[in-house]
């Protein structure tokens, strides 16, 4: 079945430091989605990447889709305490609507 | 629009009891999903549906059943509750794929404890 690996599992940073999480698939993807889940909350959609090599930015967040469409990254510049939460990638390698989530990266930010 | 509504918010079950987790959406979305999230873990897909009358298994379907008689509702049934089913359950919906996945809209979750 579809395997999507997300690393690291946890990341503790000092406020102002950068943060990156990576999502790797064993198969070529048609697209990839990213979600954020605050502690005690539900996942909230951040962005979707579709094209090979695509880069999208949302303020301090930069999302990238690999050239081979098998990996993706989310980079946060100058983290803030509001960035705390778990970041998930989600993929549908079978193009059937079966959306599988990565294990998530939990970000802690020390003020 | 209320979005995706899940009931109940919390429930405690004894081993062997049964219950139905309710999920309703008012966005006319065709795609609906059930995920479970164990403490400190990621989301595991239990079942999903691409439209009324159509359901399919996800990653962890054992011990659960679903039905999709209407576009709006996607209930999840636990027939014989086991401690391993203690988890937070999220329902989600999305519109037609249109060639690629549409964003998921999640409910607030149901926190289930089986003792």
Tab-separated table of C-alpha atoms in Angstrom, chain A residues 2 9-10 30-31 33 35 37 40-45 48 50 86 88 91-92 94-104 106, chain B residues 31 33 35 37 40-45 48 50 56-59 88 90 94 97 99-109 111:
chain	number	residue	atom	x	y	z
A	2	UNK	CA	0.853	3.632	-0.104
A	9	UNK	CA	8.677	13.207	14.194
A	10	UNK	CA	9.406	16.021	16.671
A	30	UNK	CA	-0.247	13.497	-8.583
A	31	UNK	CA	-0.387	16.082	-5.809
A	33	UNK	CA	-1.528	18.462	0.581
A	35	UNK	CA	-2.299	20.395	7.042
A	37	UNK	CA	-3.230	20.663	13.676
A	40	UNK	CA	-6.466	19.767	20.948
A	41	UNK	CA	-7.777	20.845	17.558
A	42	UNK	CA	-8.553	19.327	14.208
A	43	UNK	CA	-6.366	19.381	11.079
A	44	UNK	CA	-6.703	22.500	8.960
A	45	UNK	CA	-5.786	22.611	5.286
A	48	UNK	CA	-1.881	21.811	-2.145
A	50	UNK	CA	0.389	19.827	-7.983
A	86	UNK	CA	1.637	19.170	14.225
A	88	UNK	CA	0.927	16.653	8.255
A	91	UNK	CA	-1.301	12.005	-0.424
A	92	UNK	CA	-3.585	10.026	-2.708
A	94	UNK	CA	-4.079	5.766	-6.275
A	95	UNK	CA	-6.067	8.807	-7.458
A	96	UNK	CA	-9.224	7.309	-6.006
A	97	UNK	CA	-9.849	9.832	-3.258
A	98	UNK	CA	-8.192	7.605	-0.654
A	99	UNK	CA	-6.221	10.304	1.161
A	100	UNK	CA	-3.454	8.965	3.406
A	101	UNK	CA	-1.692	11.118	5.978
A	102	UNK	CA	1.941	11.056	6.986
A	103	UNK	CA	2.838	10.515	10.628
A	104	UNK	CA	3.196	14.237	11.205
A	106	UNK	CA	5.196	18.072	15.957
B	31	UNK	CA	-16.268	12.765	-0.626
B	33	UNK	CA	-13.819	10.265	5.334
B	35	UNK	CA	-9.968	8.963	10.443
B	37	UNK	CA	-5.966	9.570	15.760
B	40	UNK	CA	0.532	11.623	19.867
B	41	UNK	CA	0.075	9.800	16.590
B	42	UNK	CA	-0.958	10.588	13.057
B	43	UNK	CA	-4.273	10.138	11.297
B	44	UNK	CA	-5.251	6.691	10.077
B	45	UNK	CA	-7.966	6.330	7.434
B	48	UNK	CA	-14.092	6.686	2.974
B	50	UNK	CA	-16.841	8.966	-2.890
B	56	UNK	CA	-14.505	1.732	0.620
B	57	UNK	CA	-11.995	0.543	3.179
B	58	UNK	CA	-9.096	2.638	4.318
B	59	UNK	CA	-5.966	1.629	6.222
B	88	UNK	CA	-10.131	10.527	18.692
B	90	UNK	CA	-12.351	12.748	12.913
B	94	UNK	CA	-14.235	17.320	0.354
B	97	UNK	CA	-11.766	15.859	-7.137
B	99	UNK	CA	-8.688	15.886	-11.482
B	100	UNK	CA	-6.932	16.284	-8.147
B	101	UNK	CA	-7.809	16.097	-4.488
B	102	UNK	CA	-9.831	18.877	-2.974
B	103	UNK	CA	-8.987	20.129	0.539
B	104	UNK	CA	-10.486	18.199	3.429
B	105	UNK	CA	-12.793	19.986	5.857
B	106	UNK	CA	-12.652	18.330	9.269
B	107	UNK	CA	-15.166	18.108	12.061
B	108	UNK	CA	-14.128	18.832	15.643
B	109	UNK	CA	-13.750	15.163	16.490
B	111	UNK	CA	-13.124	11.499	21.782
